[in-house]
CSV table of C-alpha atoms in Angstrom, one decimal:
chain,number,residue,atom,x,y,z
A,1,UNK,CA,-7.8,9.3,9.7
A,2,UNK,CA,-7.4,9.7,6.0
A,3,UNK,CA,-8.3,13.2,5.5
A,4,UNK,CA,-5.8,14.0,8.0
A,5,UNK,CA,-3.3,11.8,6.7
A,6,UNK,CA,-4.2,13.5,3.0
A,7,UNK,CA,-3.9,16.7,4.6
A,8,UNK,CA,-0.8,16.0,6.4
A,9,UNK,CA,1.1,15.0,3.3
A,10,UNK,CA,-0.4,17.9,1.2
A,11,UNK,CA,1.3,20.5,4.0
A,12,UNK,CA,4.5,18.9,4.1
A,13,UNK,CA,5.1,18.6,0.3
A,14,UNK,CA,3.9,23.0,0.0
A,15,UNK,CA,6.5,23.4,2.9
A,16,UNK,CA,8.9,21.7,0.1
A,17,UNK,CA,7.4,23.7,-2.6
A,18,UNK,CA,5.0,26.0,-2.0
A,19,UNK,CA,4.3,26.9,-5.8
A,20,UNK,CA,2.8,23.3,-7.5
A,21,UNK,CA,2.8,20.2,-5.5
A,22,UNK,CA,2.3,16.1,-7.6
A,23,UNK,CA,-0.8,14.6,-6.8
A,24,UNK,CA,-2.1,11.2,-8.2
A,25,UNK,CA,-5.4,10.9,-9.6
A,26,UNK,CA,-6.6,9.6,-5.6
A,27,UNK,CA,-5.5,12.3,-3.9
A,28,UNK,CA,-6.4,14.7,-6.4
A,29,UNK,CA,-10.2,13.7,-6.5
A,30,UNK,CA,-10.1,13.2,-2.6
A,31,UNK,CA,-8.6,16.4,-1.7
A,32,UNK,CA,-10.6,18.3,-3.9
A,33,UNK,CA,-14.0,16.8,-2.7
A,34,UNK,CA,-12.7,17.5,0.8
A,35,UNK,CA,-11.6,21.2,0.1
A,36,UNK,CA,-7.7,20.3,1.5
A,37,UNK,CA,-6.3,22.2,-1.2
A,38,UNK,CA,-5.1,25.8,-0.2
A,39,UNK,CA,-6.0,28.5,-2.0
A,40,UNK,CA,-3.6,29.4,-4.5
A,41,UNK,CA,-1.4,26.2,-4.6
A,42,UNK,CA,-0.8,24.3,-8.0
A,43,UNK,CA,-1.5,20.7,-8.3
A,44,UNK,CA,0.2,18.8,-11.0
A,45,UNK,CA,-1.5,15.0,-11.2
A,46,UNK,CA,1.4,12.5,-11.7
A,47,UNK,CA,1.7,9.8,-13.6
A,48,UNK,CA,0.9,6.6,-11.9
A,49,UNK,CA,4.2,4.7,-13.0
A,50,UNK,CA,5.8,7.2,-11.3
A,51,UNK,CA,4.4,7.1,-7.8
A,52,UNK,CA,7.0,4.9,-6.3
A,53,UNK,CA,10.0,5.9,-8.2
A,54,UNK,CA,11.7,7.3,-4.9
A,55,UNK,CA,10.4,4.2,-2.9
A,56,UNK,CA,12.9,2.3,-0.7
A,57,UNK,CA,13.2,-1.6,-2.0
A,58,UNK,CA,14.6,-3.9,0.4
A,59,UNK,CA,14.6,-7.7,-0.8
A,60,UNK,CA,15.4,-10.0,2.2
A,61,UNK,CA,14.9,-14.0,3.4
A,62,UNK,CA,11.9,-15.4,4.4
A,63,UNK,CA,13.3,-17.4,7.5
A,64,UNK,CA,15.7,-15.8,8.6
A,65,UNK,CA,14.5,-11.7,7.3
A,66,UNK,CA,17.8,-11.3,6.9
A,67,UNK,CA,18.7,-8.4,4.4
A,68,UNK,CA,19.5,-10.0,0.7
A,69,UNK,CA,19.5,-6.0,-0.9
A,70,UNK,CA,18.4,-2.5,-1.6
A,71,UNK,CA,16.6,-2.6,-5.2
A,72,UNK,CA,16.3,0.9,-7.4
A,73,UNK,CA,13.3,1.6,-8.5
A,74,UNK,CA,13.9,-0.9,-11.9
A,75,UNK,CA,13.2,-3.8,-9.7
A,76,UNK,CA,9.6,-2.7,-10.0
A,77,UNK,CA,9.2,-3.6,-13.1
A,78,UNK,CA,9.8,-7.1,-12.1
A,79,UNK,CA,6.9,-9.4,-13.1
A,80,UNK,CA,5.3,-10.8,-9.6
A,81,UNK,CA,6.1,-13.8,-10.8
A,82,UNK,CA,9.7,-13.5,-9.7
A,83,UNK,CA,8.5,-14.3,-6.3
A,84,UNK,CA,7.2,-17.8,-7.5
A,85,UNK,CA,10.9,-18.2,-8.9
A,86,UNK,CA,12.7,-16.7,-5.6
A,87,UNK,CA,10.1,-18.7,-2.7
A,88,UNK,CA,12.7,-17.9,-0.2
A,89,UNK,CA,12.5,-13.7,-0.9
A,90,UNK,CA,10.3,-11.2,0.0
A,91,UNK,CA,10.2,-7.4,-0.5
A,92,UNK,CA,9.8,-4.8,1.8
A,93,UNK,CA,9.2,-1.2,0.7
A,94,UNK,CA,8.9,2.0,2.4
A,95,UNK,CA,7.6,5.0,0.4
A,96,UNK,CA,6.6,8.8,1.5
A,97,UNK,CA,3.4,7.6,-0.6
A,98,UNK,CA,2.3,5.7,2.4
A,99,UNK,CA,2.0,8.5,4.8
A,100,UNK,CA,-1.7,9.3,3.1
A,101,UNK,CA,-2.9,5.7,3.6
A,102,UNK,CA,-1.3,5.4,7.0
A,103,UNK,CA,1.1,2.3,6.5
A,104,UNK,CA,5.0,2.6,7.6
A,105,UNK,CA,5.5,0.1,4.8
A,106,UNK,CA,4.6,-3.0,3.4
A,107,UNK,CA,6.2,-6.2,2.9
A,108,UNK,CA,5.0,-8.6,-0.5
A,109,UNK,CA,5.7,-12.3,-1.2
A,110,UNK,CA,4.4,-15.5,-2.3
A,111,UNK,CA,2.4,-17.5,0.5
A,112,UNK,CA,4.0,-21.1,0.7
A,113,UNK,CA,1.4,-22.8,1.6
A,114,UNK,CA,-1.4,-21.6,-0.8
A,115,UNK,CA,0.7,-19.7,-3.9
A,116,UNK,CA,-1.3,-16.6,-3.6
A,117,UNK,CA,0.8,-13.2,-3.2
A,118,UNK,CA,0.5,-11.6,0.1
A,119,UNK,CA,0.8,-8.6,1.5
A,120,UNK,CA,1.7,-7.4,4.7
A,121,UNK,CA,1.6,-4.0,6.7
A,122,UNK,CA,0.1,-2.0,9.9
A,123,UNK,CA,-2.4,-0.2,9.3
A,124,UNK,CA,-2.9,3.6,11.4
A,125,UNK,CA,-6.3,3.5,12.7
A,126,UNK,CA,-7.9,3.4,16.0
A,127,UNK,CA,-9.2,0.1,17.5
A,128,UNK,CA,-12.7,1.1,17.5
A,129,UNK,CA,-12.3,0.6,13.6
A,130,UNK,CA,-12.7,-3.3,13.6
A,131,UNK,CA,-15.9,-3.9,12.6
A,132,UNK,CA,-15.9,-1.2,9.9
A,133,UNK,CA,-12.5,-3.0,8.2
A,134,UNK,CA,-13.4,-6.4,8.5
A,135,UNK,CA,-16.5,-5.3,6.4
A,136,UNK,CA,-14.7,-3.7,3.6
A,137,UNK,CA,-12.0,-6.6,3.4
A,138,UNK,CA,-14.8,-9.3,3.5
A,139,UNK,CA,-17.0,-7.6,0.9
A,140,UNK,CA,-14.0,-5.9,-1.2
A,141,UNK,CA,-11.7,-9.7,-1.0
A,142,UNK,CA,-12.8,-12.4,-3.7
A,143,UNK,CA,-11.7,-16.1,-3.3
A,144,UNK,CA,-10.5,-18.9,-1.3
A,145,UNK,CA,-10.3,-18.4,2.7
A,146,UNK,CA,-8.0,-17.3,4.4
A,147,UNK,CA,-9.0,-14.4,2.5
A,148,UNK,CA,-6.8,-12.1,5.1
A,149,UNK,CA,-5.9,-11.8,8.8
A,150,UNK,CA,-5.9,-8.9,11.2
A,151,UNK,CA,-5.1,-8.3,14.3
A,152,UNK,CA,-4.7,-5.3,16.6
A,153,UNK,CA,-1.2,-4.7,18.2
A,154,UNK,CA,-1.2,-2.9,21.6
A,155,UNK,CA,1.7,-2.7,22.0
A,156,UNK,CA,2.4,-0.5,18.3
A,157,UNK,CA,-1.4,0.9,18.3
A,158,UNK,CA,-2.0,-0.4,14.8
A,159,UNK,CA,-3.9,-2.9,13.1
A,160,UNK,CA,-1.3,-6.0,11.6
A,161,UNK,CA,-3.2,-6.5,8.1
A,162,UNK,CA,-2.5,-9.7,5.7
A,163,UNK,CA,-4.5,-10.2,2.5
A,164,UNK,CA,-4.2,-12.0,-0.2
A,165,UNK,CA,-3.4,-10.1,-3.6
A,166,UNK,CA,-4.9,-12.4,-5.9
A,167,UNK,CA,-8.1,-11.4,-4.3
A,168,UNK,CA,-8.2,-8.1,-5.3
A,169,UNK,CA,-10.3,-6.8,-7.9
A,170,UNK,CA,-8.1,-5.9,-11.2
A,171,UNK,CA,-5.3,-8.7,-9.8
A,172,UNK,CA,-4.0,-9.6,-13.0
A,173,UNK,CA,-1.2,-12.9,-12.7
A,174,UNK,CA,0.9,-11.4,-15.7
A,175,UNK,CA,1.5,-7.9,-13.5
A,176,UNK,CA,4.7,-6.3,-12.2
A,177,UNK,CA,5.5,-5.1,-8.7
A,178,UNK,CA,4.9,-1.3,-9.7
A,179,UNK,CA,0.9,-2.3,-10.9
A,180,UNK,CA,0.5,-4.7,-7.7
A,181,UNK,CA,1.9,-1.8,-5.7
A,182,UNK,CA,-0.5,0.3,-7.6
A,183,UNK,CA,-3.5,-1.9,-6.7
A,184,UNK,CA,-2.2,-2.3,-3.4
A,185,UNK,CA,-2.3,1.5,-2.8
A,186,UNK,CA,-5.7,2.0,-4.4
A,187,UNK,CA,-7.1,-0.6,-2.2
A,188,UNK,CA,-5.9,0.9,0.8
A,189,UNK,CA,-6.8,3.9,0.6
A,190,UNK,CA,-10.4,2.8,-0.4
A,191,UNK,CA,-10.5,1.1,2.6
A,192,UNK,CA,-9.3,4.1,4.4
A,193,UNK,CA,-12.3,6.1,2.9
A,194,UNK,CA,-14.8,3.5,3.4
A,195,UNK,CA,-13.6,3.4,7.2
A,196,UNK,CA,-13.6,7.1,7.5
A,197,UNK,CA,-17.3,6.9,6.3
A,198,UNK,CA,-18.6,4.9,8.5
A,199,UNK,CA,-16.6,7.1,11.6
């Protein structure tokens, strides 16, 4: 679960360079409560704007999810807003960032029917974990139900998570994509430690 996930991405970034590896203020605190750093390696925190700088940005359609096309990391500084403009688009991202909270990606639009900003990803974590995530979304989500939906996926062995952004403490309308990826991050991987606790 998360430590292992933390741990994983520490190892393969020391394997890249084994002399100082970035860490964001998260990862930091975790890794250090959890004694994942090795002895002798260099952590430099980084500065939050910068977390998804190398991120893959795919805009695409809504009905059909047919590609529209691959943003730079600019595009993040977006307000959300441009998804009330653009209905029709949503964005998908990828990012190595995701391996600690264990998504593949996540995809971020407006909801039609309600005008709330949604997201939408898998989450890694074993069935057994339902009762202890539906706990953290319903006491960590604020507002108007459907608060979020999840379902487990045999077939991929991960949890399909949709919540609604504006629900999320420190949502702010007048944001850009880089701070709702930033609160989108920080909330998963609370949830992530919250679930690990309760293993």
């Amino acid at each position: 679960m998360l430590k292992e996930q933390v741990k994983a991405y520490i190892k393969k970034a020391e394997e890249h360079n084994r002399e100082c590896i970035v860490l964001y203020e998260e990862e930091k605190r975790y890794a250090a409560e959890h004694g994942l750093i090795p002895e002798g390696l260099a952590v430099k925190e980084g500065k939050q704007d910068e977390r998804f700088a190398s991120a893959y940005l795919e805009r695409g359609d809504k009905e059909t999810e047919n590609f529209i096309s691959e943003e730079t990391s600019d595009f993040l500084n977006q307000p959300i807003s441009y998804f009330k403009e653009h209905k029709e688009e949503f964005l998908y991202a990828e990012s190595s960032w995701f391996d600690c909270i264990g998504i593949d990606g996540l995809s971020f639009e407006e909801d039609d029917v309600f005008k709330t900003y949604n997201v939408m990803t898998g989450l890694k974590l074993p069935k057994k974990c339902h009762s202890s995530i539906t706990q953290f979304l319903d006491s960590s989500l604020k507002g108007e139900i459907p608060l979020y939906s999840l379902m487990f996926s045999q077939n991929d062995g991960l949890w399909e998570l949709n919540f609604t952004l504006d629900y999320v403490d420190g949502f702010r309308e007048e944001m850009n994509i880089r701070e709702a990826f930033e609160l989108i991050y920080g909330f998963l991987f609370t949830l992530g430690k919250t679930v690990e606790g309760n293993q």
